[in-house]
mmCIF file of C-alpha atoms in Angstrom:
data_model
loop_
_atom_site.group_PDB
_atom_site.id
_atom_site.type_symbol
_atom_site.label_atom_id
_atom_site.label_comp_id
_atom_site.label_asym_id
_atom_site.label_seq_id
_atom_site.Cartn_x
_atom_site.Cartn_y
_atom_site.Cartn_z
ATOM 1 C CA MET A 112 -12.482 109.623 -110.291
ATOM 2 C CA GLY A 113 -12.571 112.247 -107.476
ATOM 3 C CA THR A 114 -9.644 113.225 -105.254
ATOM 4 C CA PRO A 115 -9.969 111.767 -101.740
ATOM 5 C CA PRO A 116 -10.370 114.134 -98.884
ATOM 6 C CA ALA A 117 -7.234 115.512 -97.305
ATOM 7 C CA GLY A 118 -7.901 113.586 -94.025
ATOM 8 C CA ASP A 119 -8.101 110.193 -95.762
ATOM 9 C CA ARG A 120 -4.837 110.679 -97.626
ATOM 10 C CA GLY A 121 -2.841 110.592 -94.388
ATOM 11 C CA ARG A 122 -4.459 107.372 -93.137
ATOM 12 C CA ARG A 123 -4.156 105.179 -96.248
ATOM 13 C CA LEU A 124 -1.025 103.119 -97.113
ATOM 14 C CA ALA A 125 -0.801 101.798 -100.627
ATOM 15 C CA VAL A 126 0.389 98.129 -100.605
ATOM 16 C CA PRO A 127 1.393 96.944 -104.034
ATOM 17 C CA SER A 128 0.083 93.607 -105.186
ATOM 18 C CA PRO A 129 2.509 90.710 -105.812
ATOM 19 C CA GLY A 130 2.028 91.200 -109.540
ATOM 20 C CA ALA A 131 2.838 94.874 -109.395
ATOM 21 C CA LEU A 132 5.832 94.233 -107.144
ATOM 22 C CA ALA A 133 7.051 91.531 -109.519
ATOM 23 C CA ASP A 134 6.804 93.971 -112.432
ATOM 24 C CA ARG A 135 8.834 96.539 -110.528
ATOM 25 C CA LEU A 136 11.525 94.004 -109.501
ATOM 26 C CA GLY A 137 11.578 92.216 -112.798
ATOM 27 C CA VAL A 138 10.820 88.781 -111.330
ATOM 28 C CA SER A 139 7.896 86.376 -111.455
ATOM 29 C CA PRO A 140 5.015 86.658 -108.968
ATOM 30 C CA VAL A 141 5.907 83.188 -107.567
ATOM 31 C CA THR A 142 9.344 84.409 -106.614
ATOM 32 C CA VAL A 143 7.853 87.370 -104.784
ATOM 33 C CA VAL A 144 5.480 85.094 -102.839
ATOM 34 C CA LEU A 145 8.268 82.644 -101.866
ATOM 35 C CA GLY A 146 10.473 85.504 -100.729
ATOM 36 C CA ALA A 147 7.701 86.894 -98.584
ATOM 37 C CA LEU A 148 7.143 83.486 -96.995
ATOM 38 C CA ALA A 149 10.866 83.124 -96.281
ATOM 39 C CA VAL A 150 10.967 86.504 -94.567
ATOM 40 C CA ALA A 151 7.929 85.608 -92.493
ATOM 41 C CA ALA A 152 9.436 82.249 -91.462
ATOM 42 C CA ALA A 153 12.685 83.922 -90.437
ATOM 43 C CA ALA A 154 10.770 86.429 -88.356
ATOM 44 C CA VAL A 155 8.802 83.674 -86.593
ATOM 45 C CA GLY A 156 11.995 81.630 -85.939
ATOM 46 C CA GLY A 157 13.765 84.641 -84.464
ATOM 47 C CA TRP A 158 10.838 85.354 -82.186
ATOM 48 C CA TRP A 159 10.723 81.724 -81.014
ATOM 49 C CA ALA A 160 14.450 81.664 -80.267
ATOM 50 C CA LEU A 161 14.425 84.947 -78.370
ATOM 51 C CA ARG A 162 11.266 84.433 -76.397
ATOM 52 C CA ALA A 163 11.572 83.960 -72.592
ATOM 53 C CA PRO A 164 11.467 80.266 -71.478
ATOM 54 C CA THR A 165 8.182 79.191 -69.973
ATOM 55 C CA GLY A 166 9.580 76.269 -67.889
ATOM 56 C CA PRO A 167 11.482 76.433 -64.556
ATOM 57 C CA ASP A 168 15.063 77.614 -64.434
ATOM 58 C CA PRO A 169 17.431 74.573 -64.784
ATOM 59 C CA ALA A 170 19.483 75.946 -61.920
ATOM 60 C CA GLU A 171 16.426 75.547 -59.696
ATOM 61 C CA ILE A 172 15.845 71.865 -60.500
ATOM 62 C CA LEU A 173 19.431 70.578 -60.948
ATOM 63 C CA PRO A 174 21.462 70.184 -57.744
ATOM 64 C CA MET A 175 24.750 71.974 -57.409
ATOM 65 C CA ALA A 176 27.855 69.788 -57.436
ATOM 66 C CA GLY A 177 28.747 70.759 -53.877
ATOM 67 C CA SER A 178 25.307 69.816 -52.544
ATOM 68 C CA VAL A 179 25.356 66.203 -53.771
ATOM 69 C CA GLU A 180 26.565 63.641 -51.225
ATOM 70 C CA ILE A 181 28.596 60.926 -52.928
ATOM 71 C CA ARG A 182 28.592 57.677 -50.966
ATOM 72 C CA VAL A 183 31.850 55.797 -51.248
ATOM 73 C CA PRO A 184 31.484 52.099 -50.281
ATOM 74 C CA ALA A 185 33.770 50.951 -47.524
ATOM 75 C CA PRO A 186 36.504 48.571 -48.661
ATOM 76 C CA SER A 187 35.751 44.933 -48.048
ATOM 77 C CA PRO A 188 37.873 43.496 -45.228
ATOM 78 C CA MET A 189 40.557 41.085 -46.300
ATOM 79 C CA PRO A 190 39.738 37.526 -45.285
ATOM 80 C CA ASP A 191 41.678 36.339 -42.315
ATOM 81 C CA SER A 192 43.534 33.230 -43.326
ATOM 82 C CA GLY A 193 44.032 32.179 -39.704
ATOM 83 C CA ARG A 194 46.767 30.117 -38.110
ATOM 84 C CA ILE A 195 46.766 26.783 -36.312
ATOM 85 C CA VAL A 196 49.215 25.047 -33.991
ATOM 86 C CA VAL A 197 49.905 21.340 -34.524
ATOM 87 C CA ASP A 198 51.940 18.949 -32.369
ATOM 88 C CA VAL A 199 54.066 16.798 -34.682
ATOM 89 C CA VAL A 200 55.675 13.798 -32.974
ATOM 90 C CA GLY A 201 57.362 10.570 -33.950
ATOM 91 C CA ALA A 202 59.688 9.920 -36.877
ATOM 92 C CA VAL A 203 60.314 13.496 -38.038
ATOM 93 C CA ALA A 204 63.475 15.583 -37.947
ATOM 94 C CA ARG A 205 62.112 18.322 -35.665
ATOM 95 C CA PRO A 206 59.237 17.038 -33.512
ATOM 96 C CA GLY A 207 57.293 19.558 -31.484
ATOM 97 C CA LEU A 208 54.769 22.362 -31.904
ATOM 98 C CA HIS A 209 54.536 24.007 -35.303
ATOM 99 C CA GLU A 210 52.406 26.967 -36.383
ATOM 100 C CA LEU A 211 50.821 26.589 -39.811
ATOM 101 C CA PRO A 212 48.165 28.254 -42.001
ATOM 102 C CA ALA A 213 44.618 27.137 -41.209
ATOM 103 C CA THR A 214 44.318 25.381 -44.572
ATOM 104 C CA SER A 215 47.335 23.130 -43.961
ATOM 105 C CA ARG A 216 47.396 19.382 -44.453
ATOM 106 C CA VAL A 217 49.514 16.566 -43.048
ATOM 107 C CA ALA A 218 52.153 17.118 -45.748
ATOM 108 C CA ASP A 219 52.586 20.739 -44.601
ATOM 109 C CA ALA A 220 53.046 19.688 -40.970
ATOM 110 C CA VAL A 221 55.641 17.071 -41.937
ATOM 111 C CA GLU A 222 57.516 19.671 -43.967
ATOM 112 C CA ALA A 223 57.424 22.151 -41.065
ATOM 113 C CA ALA A 224 58.856 19.419 -38.801
ATOM 114 C CA GLY A 225 61.868 19.010 -41.069
ATOM 115 C CA GLY A 226 60.590 16.037 -43.049
ATOM 116 C CA LEU A 227 60.428 12.318 -42.348
ATOM 117 C CA THR A 228 63.336 10.386 -40.895
ATOM 118 C CA ALA A 229 64.741 7.275 -42.544
ATOM 119 C CA GLU A 230 62.765 5.119 -40.085
ATOM 120 C CA ALA A 231 59.379 6.743 -40.846
ATOM 121 C CA ASP A 232 56.595 4.557 -42.205
ATOM 122 C CA ARG A 233 55.372 6.785 -45.036
ATOM 123 C CA LEU A 234 52.643 4.351 -46.137
ATOM 124 C CA ARG A 235 50.765 4.789 -42.848
ATOM 125 C CA LEU A 236 50.356 8.527 -43.384
ATOM 126 C CA ASN A 237 47.664 10.311 -45.340
ATOM 127 C CA LEU A 238 49.573 13.394 -46.444
ATOM 128 C CA ALA A 239 46.425 14.957 -47.923
ATOM 129 C CA GLU A 240 44.423 14.887 -44.681
ATOM 130 C CA PRO A 241 43.431 18.392 -43.464
ATOM 131 C CA LEU A 242 44.621 19.529 -40.029
ATOM 132 C CA SER A 243 42.840 21.450 -37.286
ATOM 133 C CA ASP A 244 44.071 23.658 -34.491
ATOM 134 C CA GLY A 245 45.402 21.644 -31.558
ATOM 135 C CA ALA A 246 45.762 18.444 -33.603
ATOM 136 C CA ARG A 247 48.475 15.907 -32.767
ATOM 137 C CA LEU A 248 50.179 14.255 -35.733
ATOM 138 C CA TRP A 249 52.046 11.060 -34.896
ATOM 139 C CA VAL A 250 54.471 9.760 -37.541
ATOM 140 C CA PRO A 251 55.172 6.063 -36.879
ATOM 141 C CA GLU A 252 58.371 4.220 -37.627
ATOM 142 C CA VAL A 253 58.408 1.104 -39.797
ATOM 143 C CA GLY A 254 57.156 -1.833 -37.741
ATOM 144 C CA GLN A 255 56.057 0.377 -34.840
ATOM 145 C CA PRO A 256 52.678 -0.624 -33.362
ATOM 146 C CA ALA A 257 49.741 1.714 -32.966
ATOM 147 C CA GLY A 258 50.485 5.174 -31.674
ATOM 148 C CA PRO A 259 50.920 5.644 -27.932
ATOM 149 C CA GLU A 260 48.100 6.919 -25.817
ATOM 150 C CA VAL A 261 48.151 10.637 -25.133
ATOM 151 C CA VAL A 262 48.703 11.061 -21.402
ATOM 152 C CA ALA A 263 47.020 14.086 -19.855
ATOM 153 C CA VAL A 264 49.246 16.051 -17.487
ATOM 154 C CA THR A 265 47.240 17.143 -14.451
ATOM 155 C CA ALA A 266 48.168 19.934 -12.088
ATOM 156 C CA GLY A 267 51.090 18.950 -9.876
ATOM 157 C CA ALA A 268 51.847 15.769 -11.766
ATOM 158 C CA GLY A 269 55.039 17.170 -13.241
ATOM 159 C CA ASP A 270 56.365 18.234 -9.858
ATOM 160 C CA GLY A 271 55.643 14.782 -8.394
ATOM 161 C CA GLY A 272 57.527 13.091 -11.213
ATOM 162 C CA ARG A 273 60.575 15.268 -10.801
ATOM 163 C CA ALA A 274 60.599 14.906 -7.011
ATOM 164 C CA GLY A 275 60.495 11.114 -7.291
ATOM 165 C CA ALA A 276 63.252 11.200 -9.875
ATOM 166 C CA GLY A 277 65.770 13.365 -8.129
ATOM 167 C CA GLY A 278 64.353 14.176 -4.736
ATOM 168 C CA GLY A 279 64.015 17.799 -5.748
ATOM 169 C CA ARG A 280 67.765 18.189 -6.306
ATOM 170 C CA PRO A 281 68.652 20.060 -9.516
ATOM 171 C CA GLY A 282 70.715 17.982 -11.954
ATOM 172 C CA ALA A 283 69.781 14.616 -10.392
ATOM 173 C CA PRO A 284 69.085 11.680 -12.773
ATOM 174 C CA LEU A 285 65.480 11.296 -13.822
ATOM 175 C CA ASN A 286 63.615 8.303 -12.388
ATOM 176 C CA VAL A 287 61.964 6.751 -15.438
ATOM 177 C CA ASN A 288 59.646 4.734 -13.148
ATOM 178 C CA THR A 289 58.071 7.763 -11.466
ATOM 179 C CA ALA A 290 58.441 10.598 -13.985
ATOM 180 C CA ASP A 291 55.362 11.617 -15.916
ATOM 181 C CA ALA A 292 55.294 12.172 -19.683
ATOM 182 C CA ALA A 293 56.205 15.855 -19.403
ATOM 183 C CA ALA A 294 59.268 15.082 -17.281
ATOM 184 C CA LEU A 295 60.381 12.262 -19.584
ATOM 185 C CA GLU A 296 60.479 14.713 -22.504
ATOM 186 C CA GLU A 297 63.460 16.380 -20.807
ATOM 187 C CA LEU A 298 65.601 13.369 -21.728
ATOM 188 C CA PRO A 299 67.556 13.719 -25.001
ATOM 189 C CA GLY A 300 65.749 12.333 -28.015
ATOM 190 C CA ILE A 301 62.498 11.784 -26.089
ATOM 191 C CA GLY A 302 59.562 13.639 -27.587
ATOM 192 C CA PRO A 303 55.882 13.512 -26.642
ATOM 193 C CA ALA A 304 55.332 10.235 -28.511
ATOM 194 C CA LEU A 305 58.221 8.352 -26.857
ATOM 195 C CA ALA A 306 57.421 9.830 -23.453
ATOM 196 C CA ALA A 307 53.857 8.551 -23.751
ATOM 197 C CA ALA A 308 55.192 5.172 -24.952
ATOM 198 C CA ILE A 309 57.431 4.866 -21.845
ATOM 199 C CA VAL A 310 54.477 5.613 -19.587
ATOM 200 C CA GLU A 311 52.349 3.053 -21.444
ATOM 201 C CA HIS A 312 55.129 0.428 -21.209
ATOM 202 C CA ARG A 313 55.284 0.953 -17.434
ATOM 203 C CA ARG A 314 51.531 0.554 -17.176
ATOM 204 C CA GLN A 315 51.463 -2.707 -19.124
ATOM 205 C CA SER A 316 54.763 -4.364 -18.092
ATOM 206 C CA GLY A 317 55.489 -2.848 -14.711
ATOM 207 C CA PRO A 318 58.420 -0.636 -13.630
ATOM 208 C CA PHE A 319 61.830 -0.856 -15.278
ATOM 209 C CA THR A 320 64.488 -2.749 -13.323
ATOM 210 C CA THR A 321 67.384 -1.196 -15.239
ATOM 211 C CA VAL A 322 67.797 1.807 -17.498
ATOM 212 C CA GLU A 323 68.841 -0.593 -20.286
ATOM 213 C CA GLU A 324 65.282 -1.956 -20.398
ATOM 214 C CA LEU A 325 64.228 1.279 -22.097
ATOM 215 C CA VAL A 326 65.217 -0.345 -25.402
ATOM 216 C CA GLU A 327 62.100 -2.474 -25.017
ATOM 217 C CA VAL A 328 60.096 0.673 -25.782
ATOM 218 C CA SER A 329 59.506 0.928 -29.516
ATOM 219 C CA GLY A 330 61.417 3.911 -30.857
ATOM 220 C CA ILE A 331 64.341 3.733 -28.411
ATOM 221 C CA GLY A 332 67.389 2.078 -29.939
ATOM 222 C CA PRO A 333 70.949 1.530 -28.661
ATOM 223 C CA ALA A 334 72.170 4.939 -29.877
ATOM 224 C CA LYS A 335 69.358 6.793 -28.145
ATOM 225 C CA LEU A 336 69.817 4.707 -24.991
ATOM 226 C CA GLU A 337 73.485 5.790 -24.778
ATOM 227 C CA ARG A 338 72.357 9.416 -24.735
ATOM 228 C CA ILE A 339 69.712 8.742 -22.072
ATOM 229 C CA ARG A 340 71.768 6.474 -19.770
ATOM 230 C CA PRO A 341 73.769 9.196 -17.893
ATOM 231 C CA LEU A 342 70.633 11.203 -17.210
ATOM 232 C CA ALA A 343 68.223 8.419 -16.149
ATOM 233 C CA THR A 344 67.816 6.067 -13.248
ATOM 234 C CA VAL A 345 65.308 3.524 -11.989
ATOM 235 C CA GLY A 346 63.684 3.213 -8.594
ATOM 236 C CA THR A 347 60.595 1.992 -6.815
ATOM 237 C CA PRO A 348 57.489 3.851 -7.999
#
């Protein structure tokens, strides 16, 4: 076989076959092939890991923390329980106006008024009945007839009652025949219910002839009359 030209010797690279390489390394040809494949796979994996990403930069598509507006829901307002004012009159320890929660019932109003007196007719009350603002709760005594009519006080009526009672003089006895319900409440032990009952008694039976006739009004007994007597008088309406 002839010697190749000098120019060809510089351009040719002898690549041993797997069999020849196996003989040189002292291994089987299969081992040489598997090793070559492993080297090739490692080279491809390294290229894939180091290649430049083809997609957009995550920094360009993900918002920065400072640029995101976080909406915080406003706190829900606390429900307003509300308050009511109730006029408690009759056979209670402390008759008068009492402020209560809006969800109150008759039992709550009675408790706020100091509880029932010994004369109160408990069976005529519905303690579970709900109350409303401006309500008037009348607690009857045992044997007392239906509650007295609520007398509306018009403008100037109170002044007329007091003038008829004492002629406008401070400290003068109160004329129970001319005083209106508001003026009658100034007498000791006379609340809105008894004041209205006195007015109703006058309307049905005529004027009182003596202060002692006040005991004819249901709810006024001898003890209460003794407290009223020095401060009351009778006269022509």
